[in-house]
Short mmCIF file of C-alpha atoms and ligand atoms in Angstrom, two decimals:
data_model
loop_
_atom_site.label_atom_id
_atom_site.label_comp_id
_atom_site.label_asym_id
_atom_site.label_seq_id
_atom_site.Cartn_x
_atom_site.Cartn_y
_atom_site.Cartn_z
CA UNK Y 1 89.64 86.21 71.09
CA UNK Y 2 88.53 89.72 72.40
CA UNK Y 3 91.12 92.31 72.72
CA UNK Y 4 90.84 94.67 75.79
CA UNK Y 5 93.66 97.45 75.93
CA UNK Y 6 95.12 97.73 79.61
CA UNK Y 7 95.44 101.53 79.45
CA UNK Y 8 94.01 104.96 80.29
CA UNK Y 9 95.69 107.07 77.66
CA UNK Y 10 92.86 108.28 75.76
CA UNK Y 11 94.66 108.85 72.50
CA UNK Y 12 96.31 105.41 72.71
CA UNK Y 13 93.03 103.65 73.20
CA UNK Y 14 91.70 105.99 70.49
CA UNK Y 15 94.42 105.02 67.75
CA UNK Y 16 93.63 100.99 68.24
CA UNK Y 17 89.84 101.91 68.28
CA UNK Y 18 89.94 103.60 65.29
CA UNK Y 19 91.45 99.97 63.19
CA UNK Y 20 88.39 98.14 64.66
CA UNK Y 21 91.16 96.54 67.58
CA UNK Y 22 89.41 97.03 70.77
CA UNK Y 23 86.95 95.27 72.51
CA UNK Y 24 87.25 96.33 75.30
CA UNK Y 25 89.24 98.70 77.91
CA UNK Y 26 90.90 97.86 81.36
CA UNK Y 27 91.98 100.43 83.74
CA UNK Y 28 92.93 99.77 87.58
CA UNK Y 29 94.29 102.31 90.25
CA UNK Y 30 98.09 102.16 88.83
CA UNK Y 31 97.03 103.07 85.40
CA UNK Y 32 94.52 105.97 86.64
CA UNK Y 33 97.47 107.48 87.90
CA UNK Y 34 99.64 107.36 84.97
CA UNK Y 35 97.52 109.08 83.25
CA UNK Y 36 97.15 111.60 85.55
CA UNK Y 37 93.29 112.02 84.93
CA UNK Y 38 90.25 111.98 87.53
CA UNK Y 39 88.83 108.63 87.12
CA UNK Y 40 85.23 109.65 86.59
CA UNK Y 41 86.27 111.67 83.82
CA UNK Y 42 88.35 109.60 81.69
CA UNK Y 43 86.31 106.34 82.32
CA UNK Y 44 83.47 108.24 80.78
CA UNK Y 45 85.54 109.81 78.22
CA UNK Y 46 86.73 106.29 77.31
CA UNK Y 47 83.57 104.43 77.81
CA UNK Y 48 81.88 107.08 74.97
CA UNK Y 49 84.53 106.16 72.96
CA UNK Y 50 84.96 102.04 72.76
CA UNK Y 51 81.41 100.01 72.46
CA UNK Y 52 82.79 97.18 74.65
CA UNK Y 53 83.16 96.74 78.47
CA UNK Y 54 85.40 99.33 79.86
CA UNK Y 55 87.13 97.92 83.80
CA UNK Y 56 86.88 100.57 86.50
CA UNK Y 57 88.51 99.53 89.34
CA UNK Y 58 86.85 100.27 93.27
CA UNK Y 59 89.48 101.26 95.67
CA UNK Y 60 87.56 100.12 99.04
CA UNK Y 61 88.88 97.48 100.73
CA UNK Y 62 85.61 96.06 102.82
CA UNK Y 63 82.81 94.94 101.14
CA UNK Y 64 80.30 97.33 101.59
CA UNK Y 65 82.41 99.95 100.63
CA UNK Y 66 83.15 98.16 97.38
CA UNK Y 67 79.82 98.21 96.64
CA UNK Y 68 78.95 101.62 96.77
CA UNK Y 69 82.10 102.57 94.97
CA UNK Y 70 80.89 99.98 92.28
CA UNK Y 71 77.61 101.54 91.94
CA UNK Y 72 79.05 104.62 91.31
CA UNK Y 73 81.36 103.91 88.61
CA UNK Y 74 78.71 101.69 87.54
CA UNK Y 75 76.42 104.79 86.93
CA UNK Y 76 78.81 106.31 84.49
CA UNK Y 77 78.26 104.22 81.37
CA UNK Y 78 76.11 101.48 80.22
CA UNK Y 79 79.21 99.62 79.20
CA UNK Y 80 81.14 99.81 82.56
CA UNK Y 81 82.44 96.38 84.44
CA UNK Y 82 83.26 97.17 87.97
CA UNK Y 83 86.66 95.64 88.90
CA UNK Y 84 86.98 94.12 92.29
CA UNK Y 85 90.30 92.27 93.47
CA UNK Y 86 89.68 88.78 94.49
CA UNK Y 87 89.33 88.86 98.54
CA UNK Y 88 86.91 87.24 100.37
CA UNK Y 89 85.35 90.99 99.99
CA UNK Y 90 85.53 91.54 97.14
CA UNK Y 91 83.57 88.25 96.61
CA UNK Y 92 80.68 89.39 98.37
CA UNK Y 93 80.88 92.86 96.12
CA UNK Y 94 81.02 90.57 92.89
CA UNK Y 95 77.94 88.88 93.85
CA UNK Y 96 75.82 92.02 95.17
CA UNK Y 97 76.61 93.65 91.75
CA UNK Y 98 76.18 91.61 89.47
CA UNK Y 99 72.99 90.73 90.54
CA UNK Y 100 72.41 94.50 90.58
CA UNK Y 101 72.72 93.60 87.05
CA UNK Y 102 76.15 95.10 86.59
CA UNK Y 103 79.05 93.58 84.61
CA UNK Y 104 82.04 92.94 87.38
CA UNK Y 105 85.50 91.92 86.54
CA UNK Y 106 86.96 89.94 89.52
CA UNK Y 107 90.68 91.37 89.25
CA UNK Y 108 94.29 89.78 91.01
CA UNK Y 109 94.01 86.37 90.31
CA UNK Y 110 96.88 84.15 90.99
CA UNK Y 111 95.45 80.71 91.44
CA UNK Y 112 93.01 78.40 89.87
CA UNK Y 113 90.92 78.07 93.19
CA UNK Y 114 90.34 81.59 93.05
CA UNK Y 115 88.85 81.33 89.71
CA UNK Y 116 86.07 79.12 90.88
CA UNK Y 117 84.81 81.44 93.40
CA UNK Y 118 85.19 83.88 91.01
CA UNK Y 119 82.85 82.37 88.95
CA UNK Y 120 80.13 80.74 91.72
CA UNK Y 121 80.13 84.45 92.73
CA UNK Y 122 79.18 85.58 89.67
CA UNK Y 123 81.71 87.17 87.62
CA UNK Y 124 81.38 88.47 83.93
CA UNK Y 125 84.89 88.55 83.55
CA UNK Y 126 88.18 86.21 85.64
CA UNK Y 127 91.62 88.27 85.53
CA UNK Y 128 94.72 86.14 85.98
CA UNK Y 129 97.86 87.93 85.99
CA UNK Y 130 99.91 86.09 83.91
CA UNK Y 131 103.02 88.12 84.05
CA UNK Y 132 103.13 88.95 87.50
CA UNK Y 133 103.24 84.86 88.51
CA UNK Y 134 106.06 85.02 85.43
CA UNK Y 135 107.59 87.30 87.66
CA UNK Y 136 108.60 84.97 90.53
CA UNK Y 137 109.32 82.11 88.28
CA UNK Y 138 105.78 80.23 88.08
CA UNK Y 139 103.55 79.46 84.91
CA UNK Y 140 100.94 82.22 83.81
CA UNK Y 141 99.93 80.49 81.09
CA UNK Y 142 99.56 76.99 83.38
CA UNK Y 143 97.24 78.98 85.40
CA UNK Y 144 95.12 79.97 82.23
CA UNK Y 145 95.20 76.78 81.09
CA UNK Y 146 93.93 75.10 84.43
CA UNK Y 147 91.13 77.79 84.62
CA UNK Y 148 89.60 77.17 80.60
CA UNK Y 149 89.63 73.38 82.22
CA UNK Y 150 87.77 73.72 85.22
CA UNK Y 151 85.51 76.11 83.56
CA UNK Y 152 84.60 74.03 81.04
CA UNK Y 153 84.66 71.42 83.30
CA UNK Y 154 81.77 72.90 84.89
CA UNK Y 155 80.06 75.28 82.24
CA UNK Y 156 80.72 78.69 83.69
CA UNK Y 157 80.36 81.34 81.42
CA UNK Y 158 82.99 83.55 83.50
CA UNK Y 159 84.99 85.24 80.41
CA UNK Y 160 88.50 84.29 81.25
CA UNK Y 161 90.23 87.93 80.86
CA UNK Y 162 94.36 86.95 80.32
CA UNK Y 163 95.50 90.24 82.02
CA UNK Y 164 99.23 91.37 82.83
CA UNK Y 165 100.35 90.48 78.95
CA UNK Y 166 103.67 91.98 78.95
CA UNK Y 167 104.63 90.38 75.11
CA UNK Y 168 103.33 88.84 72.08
CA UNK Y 169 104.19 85.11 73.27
CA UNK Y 170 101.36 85.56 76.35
CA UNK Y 171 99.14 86.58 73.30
CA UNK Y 172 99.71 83.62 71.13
CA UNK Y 173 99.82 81.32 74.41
CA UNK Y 174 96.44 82.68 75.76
CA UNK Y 175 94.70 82.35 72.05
CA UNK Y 176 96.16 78.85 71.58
CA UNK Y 177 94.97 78.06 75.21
CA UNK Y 178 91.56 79.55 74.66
CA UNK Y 179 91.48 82.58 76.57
CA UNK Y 180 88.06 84.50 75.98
CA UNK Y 181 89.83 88.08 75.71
CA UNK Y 182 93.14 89.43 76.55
CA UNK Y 183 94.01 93.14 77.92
CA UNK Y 184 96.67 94.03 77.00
CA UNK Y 185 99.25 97.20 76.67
CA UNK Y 186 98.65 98.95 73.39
CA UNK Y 187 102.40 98.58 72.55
CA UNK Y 188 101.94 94.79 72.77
CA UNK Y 189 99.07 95.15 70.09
CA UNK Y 190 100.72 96.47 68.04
CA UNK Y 191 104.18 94.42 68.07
CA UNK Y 192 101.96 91.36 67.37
CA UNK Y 193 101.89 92.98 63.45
CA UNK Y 194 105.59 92.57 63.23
CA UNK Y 195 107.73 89.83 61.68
CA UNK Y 196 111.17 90.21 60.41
CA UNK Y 197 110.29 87.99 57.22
CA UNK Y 198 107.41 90.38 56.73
CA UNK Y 199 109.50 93.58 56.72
CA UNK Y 200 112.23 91.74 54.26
CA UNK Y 201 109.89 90.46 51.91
CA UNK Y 202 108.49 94.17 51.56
CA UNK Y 203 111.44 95.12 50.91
CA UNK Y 204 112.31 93.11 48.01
CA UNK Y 205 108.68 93.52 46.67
CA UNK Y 206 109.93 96.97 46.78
CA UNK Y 207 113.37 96.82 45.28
CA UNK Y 208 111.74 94.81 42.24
CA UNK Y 209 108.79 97.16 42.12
CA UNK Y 210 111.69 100.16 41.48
CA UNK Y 211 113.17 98.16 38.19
CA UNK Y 212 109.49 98.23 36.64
CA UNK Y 213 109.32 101.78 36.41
CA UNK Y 214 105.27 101.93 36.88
CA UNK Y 215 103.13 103.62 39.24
CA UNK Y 216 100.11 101.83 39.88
CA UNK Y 217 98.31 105.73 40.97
O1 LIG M 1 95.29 94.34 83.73
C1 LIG M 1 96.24 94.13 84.73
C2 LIG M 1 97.54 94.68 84.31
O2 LIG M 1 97.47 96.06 84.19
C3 LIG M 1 98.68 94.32 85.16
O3 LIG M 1 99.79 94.34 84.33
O4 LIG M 1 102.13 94.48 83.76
O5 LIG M 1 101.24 95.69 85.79
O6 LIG M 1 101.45 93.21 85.79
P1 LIG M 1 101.24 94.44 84.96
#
């Protein structure tokens, strides 16, 4: 599974980069402004940084609009996938530019019927929001699950992109599941190292290790 980081903190992005984690970057509106950069700027800054697609996010809500938007943050890497939200315009966007040739990541999915057009309109990359349908008590992971089906079902090679991961249990359910990447919030990343039988059999390695008396440097 590919790992995309849901962020626009340079450093954070840089820190995961750095082990050989990332994949891949996502940004949309919400995290632009927490970061309190100028989009252009920091989607370059990060797009020199990581190898893999980096999301930028259009703001327009009619089609048209969309599209020029799209070529625009398009221009500012090789390695950019325009984000769209999944509306009837954003459809038309999603098949204009990616047969422009760009990578586009169809964002705000909630359903499995959205996923389909999604894909018949030509998307590199599907993003269900897992924890947002959490949210008001449906299945996230149901909604993955359906989507790998129907895409297999049919052979689309729409990446399915398992976005709004809010904890390491949506990471294990949308690897077991089949997910082709995740985004996900650095912090999540990096809890996925942690296991309380890990950090207690350290520390009796280390406990023993002290009654030996030797240095290995
Ligand atoms: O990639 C989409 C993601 O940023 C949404 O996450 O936690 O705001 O639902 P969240």
């Amino acid at each position: 599974m590919k790992f995309f980081v849901d962020t626009a903190e340079v450093d954070q992005i840089a820190e995961l980069n750095d082990l050989g984690m990332v994949d891949g970057v996502t940004t949309n509106p919400s995290l632009i402004m927490k970061s309190g950069r100028d989009i252009i700027e920091v989607t370059k800054e990060i797009a020199e940084m990581v190898d893999g697609p980096v999301s930028a996010e259009v703001v327009a809500l009619e089609a048209d609009a969309m599209i020029e938007e799209g070529r625009k943050l398009a221009k500012i890497a090789d390695n950019i996938a325009v984000k769209v939200p999944l509306t009837w315009a954003g459809l038309k966007a999603c098949n204009v530019l990616s047969n422009e040739g760009n990578m586009v990541n169809v964002t705000l999915c909630f359903s499995a019927n959205q996923a389909l057009l999604a894909a018949k309109a030509g998307a590199t990359f599907i993003s269900p929001f897992i924890g947002r349908l959490d949210d008001i008590n449906l299945d996230g992971m149901e909604l993955i699950s359906d989507i790998r089906q129907i895409y297999d079902n049919y052979g689309y090679d729409t990446q399915i992109l398992a976005a709004s991961i809010r904890s390491v249990n949506h990471a294990y359910q949308a690897a077991m599941i089949g997910s082709d990447v995740m985004t996900a919030p650095p912090a999540v990343i990096k809890k996925m190292a942690e296991h309380p039988l890990t950090d207690a059999g350290l520390d009796a390695f280390m406990k023993d290790w002290a009654k030996t008396g030797q240095k290995i440097v």
